Coordinates of C-alpha atoms and ligand atoms in Angstrom, one line a residue:
M1 CA -13.0 144.0 -113.5
A2 CA -15.0 143.2 -110.3
I3 CA -12.2 144.5 -108.2
L4 CA -12.0 147.7 -110.2
K5 CA -15.8 148.3 -109.8
R6 CA -15.4 147.7 -106.1
I7 CA -12.7 150.3 -105.9
L8 CA -14.8 152.8 -107.9
R9 CA -17.7 152.2 -105.5
L10 CA -15.4 153.3 -102.7
T11 CA -14.5 156.5 -104.4
F12 CA -18.2 157.3 -104.7
R13 CA -18.2 157.7 -101.0
F14 CA -16.6 161.1 -101.7
P15 CA -18.9 162.2 -104.6
L16 CA -18.1 165.9 -104.4
Q17 CA -14.4 165.6 -104.4
S18 CA -14.2 162.9 -107.1
G19 CA -16.7 164.9 -109.3
L20 CA -14.7 168.1 -108.9
S21 CA -11.5 166.3 -109.7
L22 CA -13.0 164.8 -112.8
A23 CA -14.4 168.1 -114.0
M24 CA -11.0 169.7 -113.7
A25 CA -9.4 166.8 -115.6
V26 CA -11.9 167.5 -118.4
T27 CA -11.2 171.2 -118.5
C28 CA -7.4 170.7 -118.5
T29 CA -7.8 168.3 -121.3
V30 CA -9.8 170.6 -123.5
L31 CA -7.2 173.3 -123.0
V32 CA -4.7 171.0 -124.6
L33 CA -5.9 172.2 -128.0
V34 CA -4.7 175.7 -127.5
L35 CA -1.1 175.1 -128.4
P36 CA -1.6 173.4 -131.8
G37 CA -4.4 175.9 -132.6
V38 CA -2.2 178.9 -131.7
T39 CA 0.7 177.5 -133.7
M40 CA -1.4 177.0 -136.8
R41 CA -2.7 180.6 -136.5
F42 CA 0.8 181.9 -136.3
V43 CA 1.9 180.0 -139.4
D44 CA -1.1 180.3 -141.6
V45 CA -2.6 183.7 -140.6
I46 CA 0.1 185.8 -139.0
I47 CA 3.0 184.7 -141.2
G48 CA 1.0 183.6 -144.3
Q49 CA -1.2 186.7 -144.5
K50 CA 1.4 189.0 -143.0
R51 CA -0.6 190.2 -140.0
P52 CA 1.9 191.5 -137.3
D53 CA -1.0 193.2 -135.5
L54 CA -2.3 189.8 -134.4
I55 CA 1.0 188.6 -132.8
I56 CA 0.4 190.0 -129.3
P57 CA -3.4 189.1 -129.0
T58 CA -2.7 185.5 -130.3
A59 CA 0.3 185.0 -128.0
S60 CA -1.7 186.4 -125.0
V61 CA -4.6 184.0 -125.6
G62 CA -2.0 181.1 -125.8
I63 CA -0.2 182.1 -122.6
G64 CA -3.5 182.8 -120.8
A65 CA -4.9 179.3 -121.7
I66 CA -1.7 177.6 -120.7
L67 CA -1.6 179.4 -117.4
L68 CA -5.2 178.4 -116.7
R69 CA -4.4 174.8 -117.6
Q70 CA -1.5 174.7 -115.2
L71 CA -3.5 176.3 -112.4
L72 CA -6.2 173.7 -112.8
F73 CA -3.6 171.1 -112.8
T74 CA -2.2 172.3 -109.5
L75 CA -5.7 172.3 -108.0
R76 CA -6.4 168.8 -109.3
T77 CA -3.2 167.4 -107.8
Y78 CA -4.1 168.9 -104.5
Y79 CA -7.7 167.4 -104.6
N80 CA -6.5 164.0 -105.8
N81 CA -3.9 163.7 -103.0
S82 CA -6.4 164.6 -100.4
L83 CA -9.0 162.2 -101.9
E84 CA -6.3 159.5 -101.9
L85 CA -5.4 160.1 -98.3
K86 CA -9.0 160.0 -97.2
L87 CA -9.6 156.7 -99.1
T88 CA -6.5 155.2 -97.7
H89 CA -7.6 156.1 -94.2
L90 CA -11.0 154.7 -94.8
I91 CA -9.8 151.4 -96.0
R92 CA -7.0 151.1 -93.5
V93 CA -9.4 151.6 -90.6
E94 CA -12.0 149.3 -92.2
L95 CA -9.2 146.6 -92.5
Y96 CA -8.1 147.1 -88.9
D97 CA -11.6 146.8 -87.7
K98 CA -12.0 143.6 -89.7
L99 CA -8.8 142.2 -88.3
Q100 CA -10.1 142.6 -84.7
R101 CA -13.3 140.8 -85.7
L102 CA -11.5 137.8 -87.3
P103 CA -11.4 134.5 -85.3
V104 CA -8.2 133.6 -83.5
K105 CA -8.0 130.6 -85.8
W106 CA -7.4 132.9 -88.8
F107 CA -4.3 134.3 -87.1
D108 CA -2.9 130.8 -86.9
S109 CA -2.4 130.7 -90.6
N110 CA -1.6 134.4 -91.3
S111 CA 1.6 135.8 -90.0
S112 CA 1.7 139.3 -88.4
G113 CA 4.3 140.5 -90.8
E114 CA 2.2 139.6 -93.8
I115 CA -0.9 141.3 -92.2
M116 CA 1.2 144.4 -91.5
S117 CA 2.3 144.5 -95.1
R118 CA -1.3 144.4 -96.3
V119 CA -2.3 147.3 -94.0
A120 CA 0.9 149.4 -94.6
N121 CA 1.6 148.7 -98.3
D122 CA -1.3 147.1 -100.1
V123 CA -3.9 149.7 -99.0
P124 CA -2.0 152.7 -100.5
T125 CA -1.0 150.7 -103.6
A126 CA -4.6 149.7 -104.2
N127 CA -5.7 153.4 -103.8
R128 CA -3.2 154.5 -106.5
I129 CA -5.6 152.9 -108.9
M130 CA -8.0 155.6 -108.1
I131 CA -5.8 158.6 -108.4
E132 CA -3.1 157.7 -111.0
G133 CA -5.3 155.0 -112.5
V134 CA -8.9 156.0 -113.0
D135 CA -8.4 159.8 -112.9
Q136 CA -5.5 159.8 -115.3
A137 CA -6.9 157.1 -117.5
I138 CA -10.1 159.1 -118.0
A139 CA -8.1 162.2 -118.7
A140 CA -5.9 160.3 -121.1
I141 CA -8.8 158.7 -123.0
L142 CA -10.5 162.1 -123.2
Q143 CA -7.3 163.9 -124.3
F144 CA -6.9 161.2 -127.0
L145 CA -10.4 161.6 -128.3
I146 CA -10.3 165.5 -128.3
V147 CA -7.0 165.6 -130.1
V148 CA -8.2 163.0 -132.7
G149 CA -11.3 165.1 -133.2
Y150 CA -9.2 168.2 -133.7
M151 CA -7.0 166.4 -136.2
C152 CA -10.0 165.1 -138.2
W153 CA -11.3 168.6 -138.4
L154 CA -8.0 169.7 -140.0
S155 CA -7.6 166.6 -142.3
W156 CA -9.2 163.2 -141.8
Q157 CA -6.8 161.7 -144.3
L158 CA -3.7 162.7 -142.3
T159 CA -5.4 161.7 -139.1
L160 CA -5.8 158.1 -140.5
V161 CA -2.1 158.0 -141.3
T162 CA -1.2 159.3 -137.9
L163 CA -3.3 156.6 -136.2
I164 CA -1.6 153.7 -138.1
P165 CA 0.8 152.8 -135.2
L166 CA -2.1 152.7 -132.7
P167 CA -3.4 149.1 -133.2
F168 CA 0.1 147.7 -132.9
I169 CA 0.7 149.6 -129.6
A170 CA -2.7 148.5 -128.3
V171 CA -1.9 144.8 -129.0
L172 CA 1.6 145.0 -127.4
T173 CA 0.5 146.8 -124.3
T174 CA -2.6 144.6 -123.7
W175 CA -0.4 141.5 -124.1
W176 CA 2.1 142.9 -121.6
S177 CA -0.4 143.9 -119.1
R178 CA -1.9 140.4 -119.0
R179 CA 1.6 138.8 -118.8
S180 CA 2.9 141.1 -116.1
E181 CA 0.0 140.7 -113.7
P182 CA 1.1 137.3 -112.3
M183 CA 4.7 138.7 -112.1
W184 CA 3.5 141.6 -110.0
R185 CA 1.6 139.2 -107.8
E186 CA 4.7 137.2 -107.2
S187 CA 6.7 140.3 -106.5
S188 CA 4.1 141.5 -104.0
E189 CA 4.0 138.1 -102.3
A190 CA 7.8 138.1 -102.0
T191 CA 7.6 141.5 -100.3
S192 CA 5.0 140.2 -97.8
A193 CA 7.2 137.2 -97.1
L194 CA 10.1 139.5 -96.5
N195 CA 8.1 141.7 -94.1
A196 CA 6.9 138.5 -92.3
I197 CA 10.5 137.4 -91.7
L198 CA 11.5 140.9 -90.5
H199 CA 8.6 141.1 -88.1
D200 CA 9.3 137.6 -86.8
N201 CA 13.1 138.2 -86.4
L202 CA 12.6 141.5 -84.6
S203 CA 10.1 140.0 -82.2
G204 CA 12.5 137.2 -81.5
I205 CA 15.7 139.4 -81.5
R206 CA 16.5 138.3 -77.9
Q207 CA 16.4 134.6 -78.9
I208 CA 18.4 135.2 -82.0
K209 CA 21.1 136.9 -80.0
A210 CA 21.0 134.4 -77.1
Y211 CA 21.4 131.5 -79.5
T212 CA 23.9 133.5 -81.6
V213 CA 22.0 132.5 -84.8
E214 CA 22.5 136.0 -86.3
P215 CA 24.3 134.5 -89.4
Q216 CA 21.4 132.1 -90.1
A217 CA 18.8 134.8 -89.5
L218 CA 20.7 137.1 -91.8
E219 CA 20.9 134.4 -94.4
T220 CA 17.1 133.8 -94.3
F221 CA 16.5 137.6 -94.6
D222 CA 19.1 137.9 -97.4
K223 CA 17.4 135.1 -99.3
A224 CA 13.9 136.6 -98.9
S225 CA 15.2 140.1 -99.9
R226 CA 17.0 138.7 -102.9
K227 CA 13.8 137.0 -104.0
V228 CA 12.0 140.3 -103.9
G229 CA 14.7 141.7 -106.1
E230 CA 14.5 138.8 -108.5
K231 CA 10.8 138.8 -108.8
T232 CA 10.7 142.5 -109.4
M233 CA 13.5 142.3 -111.9
T234 CA 11.5 139.8 -113.9
V235 CA 8.9 142.5 -114.5
M236 CA 11.4 145.2 -115.0
R237 CA 13.2 143.1 -117.7
G238 CA 9.9 142.8 -119.5
Q239 CA 9.2 146.5 -119.2
A240 CA 12.7 147.3 -120.5
L241 CA 11.8 145.5 -123.7
V242 CA 8.2 146.4 -124.2
W243 CA 8.3 150.2 -123.6
P244 CA 11.1 151.1 -126.0
G245 CA 9.2 148.9 -128.5
V246 CA 6.1 151.0 -128.0
S247 CA 8.1 154.2 -128.4
F248 CA 9.7 152.9 -131.6
I249 CA 6.3 152.2 -133.1
A250 CA 4.9 155.6 -132.0
E251 CA 7.8 157.7 -133.2
S252 CA 8.0 155.9 -136.5
G253 CA 4.5 157.2 -136.9
I254 CA 5.8 160.8 -136.8
I255 CA 7.9 160.3 -139.8
L256 CA 5.0 158.7 -141.6
M257 CA 2.8 161.6 -140.7
V258 CA 5.3 164.3 -141.8
A259 CA 5.9 162.5 -145.0
F260 CA 2.3 162.3 -146.0
G261 CA 1.8 165.9 -144.7
A262 CA 4.6 167.1 -147.0
H263 CA 3.1 165.3 -149.9
W264 CA -0.4 166.9 -149.4
V265 CA 1.2 170.4 -148.8
L266 CA 3.0 170.1 -152.2
A267 CA -0.2 169.0 -153.8
D268 CA -1.9 172.1 -152.3
Q269 CA -4.3 170.0 -150.4
L270 CA -3.2 171.1 -146.9
S271 CA -1.7 174.2 -145.4
K272 CA 1.8 174.3 -143.9
G273 CA 0.3 175.5 -140.6
A274 CA -1.9 172.4 -140.5
V275 CA 1.1 170.1 -140.8
I276 CA 2.9 172.0 -138.0
S277 CA -0.3 171.9 -135.9
F278 CA -0.4 168.1 -136.5
L279 CA 3.2 167.9 -135.2
V280 CA 2.3 169.8 -132.1
A281 CA -0.9 167.9 -131.5
W282 CA 1.0 164.6 -132.0
G283 CA 2.7 165.2 -128.7
F284 CA -0.7 165.5 -127.0
L285 CA -2.0 162.5 -128.8
F286 CA 0.8 160.2 -127.8
D287 CA 1.4 161.7 -124.4
P288 CA -1.5 159.6 -123.0
I289 CA -0.3 156.5 -124.9
S290 CA 3.2 156.9 -123.4
R291 CA 1.6 157.3 -120.0
I292 CA 0.0 153.9 -120.5
N293 CA 3.3 152.5 -119.3
T294 CA 3.0 153.8 -115.8
L295 CA -0.8 153.6 -115.9
S296 CA -0.8 149.9 -116.7
Q297 CA 1.8 149.2 -114.0
T298 CA -0.3 151.2 -111.5
F299 CA -3.4 149.3 -112.5
T300 CA -1.8 145.8 -112.4
K301 CA 0.0 146.4 -109.1
G302 CA -3.1 148.1 -107.6
I303 CA -5.4 145.3 -108.6
V304 CA -3.1 142.7 -107.1
S305 CA -3.0 144.7 -103.8
A306 CA -6.7 145.4 -103.8
E307 CA -7.3 141.7 -104.3
R308 CA -5.2 141.0 -101.2
V309 CA -7.0 143.7 -99.1
F310 CA -10.5 142.6 -100.2
K311 CA -9.6 139.0 -99.4
I312 CA -9.2 140.0 -95.7
L313 CA -12.3 142.2 -95.8
D314 CA -14.3 139.3 -97.2
T315 CA -13.2 136.8 -94.6
P316 CA -16.3 136.0 -92.4
D317 CA -16.2 137.6 -88.9
E318 CA -15.8 135.5 -85.8
A319 CA -19.3 134.0 -85.2
N320 CA -21.5 135.1 -82.3
L321 CA -19.2 137.9 -81.3
T322 CA -21.9 140.2 -80.2
E323 CA -25.1 138.2 -80.7
G324 CA -26.2 135.5 -78.3
I325 CA -27.5 135.2 -74.8
R326 CA -26.2 137.7 -72.2
P327 CA -27.1 136.2 -68.8
E328 CA -27.6 138.6 -65.8
R329 CA -24.6 137.3 -64.0
M330 CA -22.2 134.4 -64.0
T331 CA -21.8 132.2 -60.8
G332 CA -19.0 130.3 -62.3
H333 CA -20.3 126.8 -62.6
V334 CA -18.5 125.2 -65.5
R335 CA -19.1 121.8 -67.1
F336 CA -17.4 120.1 -70.0
E337 CA -19.6 117.3 -71.5
N338 CA -17.8 114.8 -73.8
V339 CA -15.9 117.6 -75.4
S340 CA -13.6 116.7 -78.3
F341 CA -11.6 119.2 -80.3
S342 CA -8.8 119.2 -82.9
Y343 CA -7.0 122.1 -84.5
S344 CA -6.8 120.3 -87.8
E345 CA -7.9 117.1 -89.5
E346 CA -5.4 115.1 -87.5
A347 CA -5.9 113.2 -84.2
P348 CA -8.0 115.1 -81.7
T349 CA -6.2 117.5 -79.3
I350 CA -8.9 117.1 -76.7
N351 CA -10.6 113.7 -76.6
D352 CA -14.0 113.1 -75.0
L353 CA -13.4 115.4 -72.0
T354 CA -15.9 115.5 -69.2
L355 CA -15.2 117.6 -66.1
E356 CA -17.0 120.0 -63.7
A357 CA -16.1 122.9 -61.6
Q358 CA -18.4 124.2 -58.9
P359 CA -18.6 128.0 -58.4
G360 CA -15.5 129.1 -56.5
E361 CA -13.6 125.9 -57.1
T362 CA -10.0 125.8 -58.4
V363 CA -9.4 123.1 -61.1
A364 CA -5.7 122.4 -61.7
L365 CA -4.8 121.1 -65.1
V366 CA -1.7 119.0 -65.2
G367 CA 0.1 116.9 -67.8
A368 CA 3.1 116.8 -70.0
T369 CA 3.8 119.6 -72.6
G370 CA 1.4 119.2 -75.5
A371 CA -1.2 117.3 -73.4
G372 CA -3.8 119.9 -74.2
K373 CA -4.0 122.1 -71.1
S374 CA -3.8 125.4 -72.9
T375 CA -6.3 124.1 -75.4
V376 CA -8.9 123.6 -72.6
L377 CA -8.5 127.3 -71.7
N378 CA -8.8 128.2 -75.4
L379 CA -12.1 126.4 -75.5
L380 CA -13.3 128.2 -72.4
T381 CA -12.5 131.6 -74.0
R382 CA -14.1 130.4 -77.2
F383 CA -11.0 131.2 -79.2
Y384 CA -11.8 127.8 -80.7
D385 CA -15.1 125.8 -80.5
P386 CA -15.3 122.1 -79.7
T387 CA -15.6 119.7 -82.6
S388 CA -18.2 117.7 -80.6
G389 CA -19.7 117.8 -77.1
H390 CA -20.7 120.8 -75.0
I391 CA -19.4 123.2 -72.6
L392 CA -21.9 124.7 -70.2
I393 CA -21.6 127.7 -68.0
D394 CA -24.2 128.0 -65.2
G395 CA -26.0 125.3 -67.2
V396 CA -26.1 127.4 -70.4
P397 CA -24.4 126.0 -73.5
L398 CA -21.4 128.1 -74.3
D399 CA -22.1 128.3 -78.0
T400 CA -25.4 130.1 -77.3
I401 CA -23.8 132.9 -75.2
S402 CA -22.4 136.1 -76.7
K403 CA -18.6 135.8 -76.9
E404 CA -18.3 139.4 -75.9
W405 CA -20.3 138.8 -72.7
L406 CA -18.3 135.6 -72.0
R407 CA -15.0 137.3 -72.4
D408 CA -16.2 140.1 -70.1
Q409 CA -16.6 137.5 -67.4
L410 CA -13.2 136.0 -67.8
G411 CA -9.9 136.9 -66.3
Y412 CA -7.1 135.5 -68.4
V413 CA -3.6 135.5 -67.0
T414 CA -1.2 134.0 -69.4
Q415 CA 2.5 133.1 -68.9
E416 CA 3.6 135.8 -71.3
S417 CA 1.8 138.5 -69.4
F418 CA 1.5 140.8 -72.4
L419 CA 1.8 144.6 -71.7
F420 CA 1.1 147.2 -74.4
N421 CA 3.7 149.8 -75.0
T422 CA 1.8 152.5 -73.2
T423 CA 1.5 153.7 -69.6
L424 CA 0.9 151.3 -66.8
R425 CA -2.3 153.1 -66.0
E426 CA -3.6 152.5 -69.6
N427 CA -2.5 148.9 -69.4
L428 CA -4.5 148.4 -66.2
L429 CA -7.5 150.3 -67.4
L430 CA -7.9 147.7 -70.2
A431 CA -9.5 145.6 -67.5
K432 CA -11.9 148.3 -66.2
H433 CA -11.9 151.5 -68.2
D434 CA -13.5 153.6 -65.5
A435 CA -11.4 152.4 -62.6
S436 CA -10.2 155.2 -60.3
D437 CA -6.5 155.5 -59.2
D438 CA -7.5 154.3 -55.8
E439 CA -9.0 151.1 -57.3
I440 CA -5.8 150.7 -59.4
W441 CA -3.6 151.0 -56.4
A442 CA -5.7 148.6 -54.4
A443 CA -5.3 146.0 -57.2
L444 CA -1.6 146.7 -57.4
E445 CA -1.3 146.2 -53.6
A446 CA -3.2 142.9 -53.8
A447 CA -1.0 141.8 -56.6
N448 CA 2.2 142.7 -54.7
A449 CA 3.0 145.1 -57.5
A450 CA 2.5 148.5 -55.7
G451 CA 6.0 148.6 -54.4
F452 CA 7.9 148.5 -57.7
V453 CA 5.3 150.7 -59.5
R454 CA 5.7 153.3 -56.8
A455 CA 9.5 153.1 -57.2
S456 CA 9.2 153.5 -61.0
P457 CA 10.2 157.0 -62.1
D458 CA 6.7 158.0 -63.3
G459 CA 4.6 155.7 -61.2
L460 CA 1.4 154.8 -63.1
A461 CA 2.5 157.0 -66.0
T462 CA 5.5 154.8 -66.6
V463 CA 5.6 153.5 -70.2
A464 CA 5.8 149.7 -70.3
G465 CA 8.1 149.5 -73.4
E466 CA 7.6 147.1 -76.3
R467 CA 5.9 144.0 -75.0
G468 CA 6.4 145.4 -71.5
G469 CA 10.2 145.1 -71.9
R470 CA 10.8 147.7 -69.2
F471 CA 9.7 145.2 -66.5
S472 CA 11.0 141.9 -65.4
G473 CA 9.1 138.6 -65.9
G474 CA 8.0 138.5 -62.3
E475 CA 6.9 142.1 -62.4
K476 CA 5.0 141.7 -65.6
Q477 CA 3.2 138.7 -64.1
R478 CA 2.1 140.7 -61.1
L479 CA 1.0 143.5 -63.3
S480 CA -1.2 141.2 -65.3
I481 CA -2.5 139.7 -62.0
A482 CA -3.4 143.3 -60.9
R483 CA -5.2 143.7 -64.2
A484 CA -7.2 140.6 -63.6
L485 CA -8.0 141.7 -60.0
L486 CA -9.2 145.0 -61.3
K487 CA -11.5 143.2 -63.7
N488 CA -12.8 141.0 -60.8
P489 CA -14.2 138.3 -63.1
P490 CA -16.2 135.4 -61.8
L491 CA -14.2 132.9 -63.9
L492 CA -10.4 133.0 -64.0
L493 CA -8.1 131.2 -66.4
L494 CA -4.6 131.1 -65.3
D495 CA -1.4 129.8 -66.9
E496 CA 1.2 129.6 -64.2
A497 CA 4.6 130.7 -65.4
T498 CA 7.2 128.0 -65.9
S499 CA 10.1 130.4 -65.9
A500 CA 12.2 130.2 -62.8
L501 CA 11.7 133.2 -60.5
D502 CA 13.9 133.9 -57.6
N503 CA 12.5 132.8 -54.2
K504 CA 11.4 136.2 -53.1
T505 CA 9.6 137.0 -56.4
E506 CA 8.1 133.6 -56.5
R507 CA 6.6 134.1 -53.1
L508 CA 5.2 137.6 -54.1
V509 CA 3.7 136.1 -57.2
Q510 CA 2.2 133.2 -55.3
E511 CA 0.6 135.5 -52.8
A512 CA -0.8 137.7 -55.5
L513 CA -2.2 134.6 -57.3
E514 CA -3.9 133.5 -54.1
N515 CA -5.5 136.8 -53.6
L516 CA -6.7 136.6 -57.2
R517 CA -8.0 133.0 -57.0
S518 CA -10.1 133.5 -53.9
D519 CA -13.9 133.5 -54.4
R520 CA -14.0 132.7 -58.0
T521 CA -13.9 129.6 -60.2
C522 CA -10.4 129.1 -61.5
F523 CA -8.9 126.9 -64.2
V524 CA -5.2 126.9 -63.7
I525 CA -2.5 125.2 -65.7
A526 CA -0.4 124.2 -62.8
H527 CA 3.4 124.1 -62.7
R528 CA 3.8 124.2 -59.0
L529 CA 3.2 121.7 -56.2
S530 CA 1.7 124.3 -54.0
T531 CA -1.0 125.1 -56.6
V532 CA -2.0 121.5 -57.1
Q533 CA -2.0 120.8 -53.4
K534 CA -4.5 123.6 -52.8
A535 CA -6.7 122.8 -55.9
D536 CA -10.2 121.5 -55.2
R537 CA -9.8 119.2 -58.2
I538 CA -6.8 118.1 -60.3
C539 CA -7.3 116.9 -63.8
V540 CA -4.5 114.9 -65.4
L541 CA -4.4 115.1 -69.1
H542 CA -2.5 112.7 -71.3
H543 CA -2.6 113.3 -75.1
G544 CA -5.9 115.2 -74.7
T545 CA -7.6 112.5 -72.6
L546 CA -8.5 113.0 -69.0
V547 CA -6.8 110.1 -67.3
E548 CA -7.2 110.9 -63.6
Q549 CA -9.2 113.3 -61.5
G550 CA -9.4 114.1 -57.8
T551 CA -7.6 116.0 -55.0
H552 CA -3.9 115.8 -54.5
A553 CA -4.2 113.4 -51.6
E554 CA -6.7 111.1 -53.5
L555 CA -4.5 111.0 -56.6
I556 CA -1.3 110.4 -54.6
R557 CA -3.0 107.5 -52.8
L558 CA -4.1 106.1 -56.2
G559 CA -0.4 105.9 -57.1
G560 CA -1.2 106.3 -60.8
S561 CA 0.1 108.7 -63.5
Y562 CA -0.4 111.8 -61.3
A563 CA 1.8 110.3 -58.5
K564 CA 4.5 109.7 -61.1
L565 CA 4.0 113.1 -62.8
C566 CA 4.2 114.7 -59.3
E567 CA 7.5 113.1 -58.6
A568 CA 9.0 114.0 -62.0
T569 CA 7.6 117.5 -62.4
F570 CA 7.3 119.0 -59.0
A571 CA 10.4 117.2 -57.4
N572 CA 12.4 120.5 -57.6
D573 CA 9.6 122.8 -56.7
P574 CA 11.2 125.5 -54.7
R575 CA 8.1 126.2 -52.6
P576 CA 6.1 123.1 -51.7
A577 CA 3.1 124.0 -49.6
A578 CA 3.3 123.3 -45.9
Ligands
LIG1 P1 -0.2 122.1 -73.3 O1 -0.8 123.4 -72.9 O2 -0.7 120.9 -72.5 O3 1.3 122.1 -73.4 P2 -1.5 122.6 -75.8 O4 -3.0 122.7 -75.5 O5 -0.8 123.9 -76.0 O6 -0.7 121.7 -74.8 O7 -1.3 121.8 -77.2 C1 -1.9 120.6 -77.4 C2 -1.5 120.2 -78.9 O8 -2.2 121.0 -79.8 C3 -0.1 120.2 -79.1 O9 0.3 119.1 -79.9 C4 0.1 121.5 -79.9 O10 1.2 121.3 -80.9 C5 -1.2 121.6 -80.6 N1 -1.6 123.0 -80.9 C6 -1.6 124.0 -79.9 N2 -2.1 125.2 -80.5 C7 -2.2 124.9 -81.8 C8 -2.7 125.7 -82.9 N3 -3.0 127.0 -82.8 N4 -2.7 125.1 -84.1 C9 -2.4 123.8 -84.3 N5 -2.0 123.0 -83.3 C10 -1.9 123.5 -82.1

């Protein structure tokens, strides 16, 4: 009920349109009475009293009223569709806006495919409640009441007889509506799961092909798709039993009505025209009842979808996104003070970390996979907040600073070097929306990317392809370095690529990175000997704990875990620094 009220409130955002649509529904409904009324007049007056002169006027009134009803119906369909599209747009945009404001943590436990399913399927399904649901339900109730009123005016006794099947139908449909709701929910969840698998598999299509796991992927998809079918079939099976049952009860009522009608006509208590009028009106009385089938399905499905949409809309926003301190400028002094963090209840991922970077310094983070290096960067971007301890930037605690401001000061170059499927120019302008082409080219030059961009067929207007698929790993990396250069941030977070690049590309990327690193504080997850050798400070992480800290020379001299790691990890580095 609460969900229904909430959806109704949304419709009130378009008061004129919803009011007009409702008014037309009422008029259409009242005009329903023309057909039984005209029929009765034909039987009792024109035939009964032998008045051929009334045939044409009566038929004209009937046809005119039916025409008006259908015209209103057309208008109403048009209005309803346009209202529905507006509502869908409104909720879809609201949902997308919300998704952008949710914390990164939320996306850890909600798959992209599922989220896409909510935006693409659940929003329109929820809105159908409004159009098919509320509008038609109101029209149906109204039609029912008007027809009952008309019948009572003809004969209240025959009306009572006609209504006998009603309580049985009401009990059956209410019971089914309650019972089918969890079934629809399961069916809807199965569809989401299927979408999630599809999205995942399409994103990883190269891996699937490379590992030739197509059969396994197909099997997973097949299983998920079958589940959708099975869950939906459970509801359909129920429907197949319930709705013929409803029709049986309703249609048996006709026989009952005609039988009693005949009895009262023979007893001269009712005119023949009235009985025929009852028969015609019966269609209009039970039309709304038979529509309850689709209506209740729309309602149940819509409520389930609306619930899923509202659940996202009700998730709290990422805290401190816009509010918080916005210092004049950042010099890039970073300090971690006894910082601990864990993604879940388990053992901490970062354990009592204390380290400092002076403005302009490069801090190299090294350690085995899973040691917590990326997590340190995630804490600096505030994608996650420490469980205990503090991070200070220029002496200001990070959790008092506006996240928006903080992220404006950050350059983040990840291994994946994500490019959006739009032109290179637009991809680069993400970093600085008002950059001129000259600035863009200067950044591309410094990132050693100008050459291949110039050689691309459309230069800066070249479209990057899905996930930047048109460019090679080394090219994408240099483009994302160019993007960071354009942003010119005081604090740089860098995740060096692990993927092997050929020697020439490697040199170009290294040069670009050096251009990028100069004059700013830089935290780099280092995979290359040259990087650690040049770093002002190397932090060695082991299971989230800082085990050693110092320059390359100091740590080698120490002969501890860094020296060993250096031997194991960087032994095959193609480009050790001179
Ligand atoms: P590194 O960058 O050193 O390879 P990470 O910082 O990525 O290590 O990961 C440290 C640990 O935290 C790993 O055990 C990893 O499985 C875990 N981890 C990383 N990201 C998440 C996440 N979003 N949710 C839960 N655990 C995570």
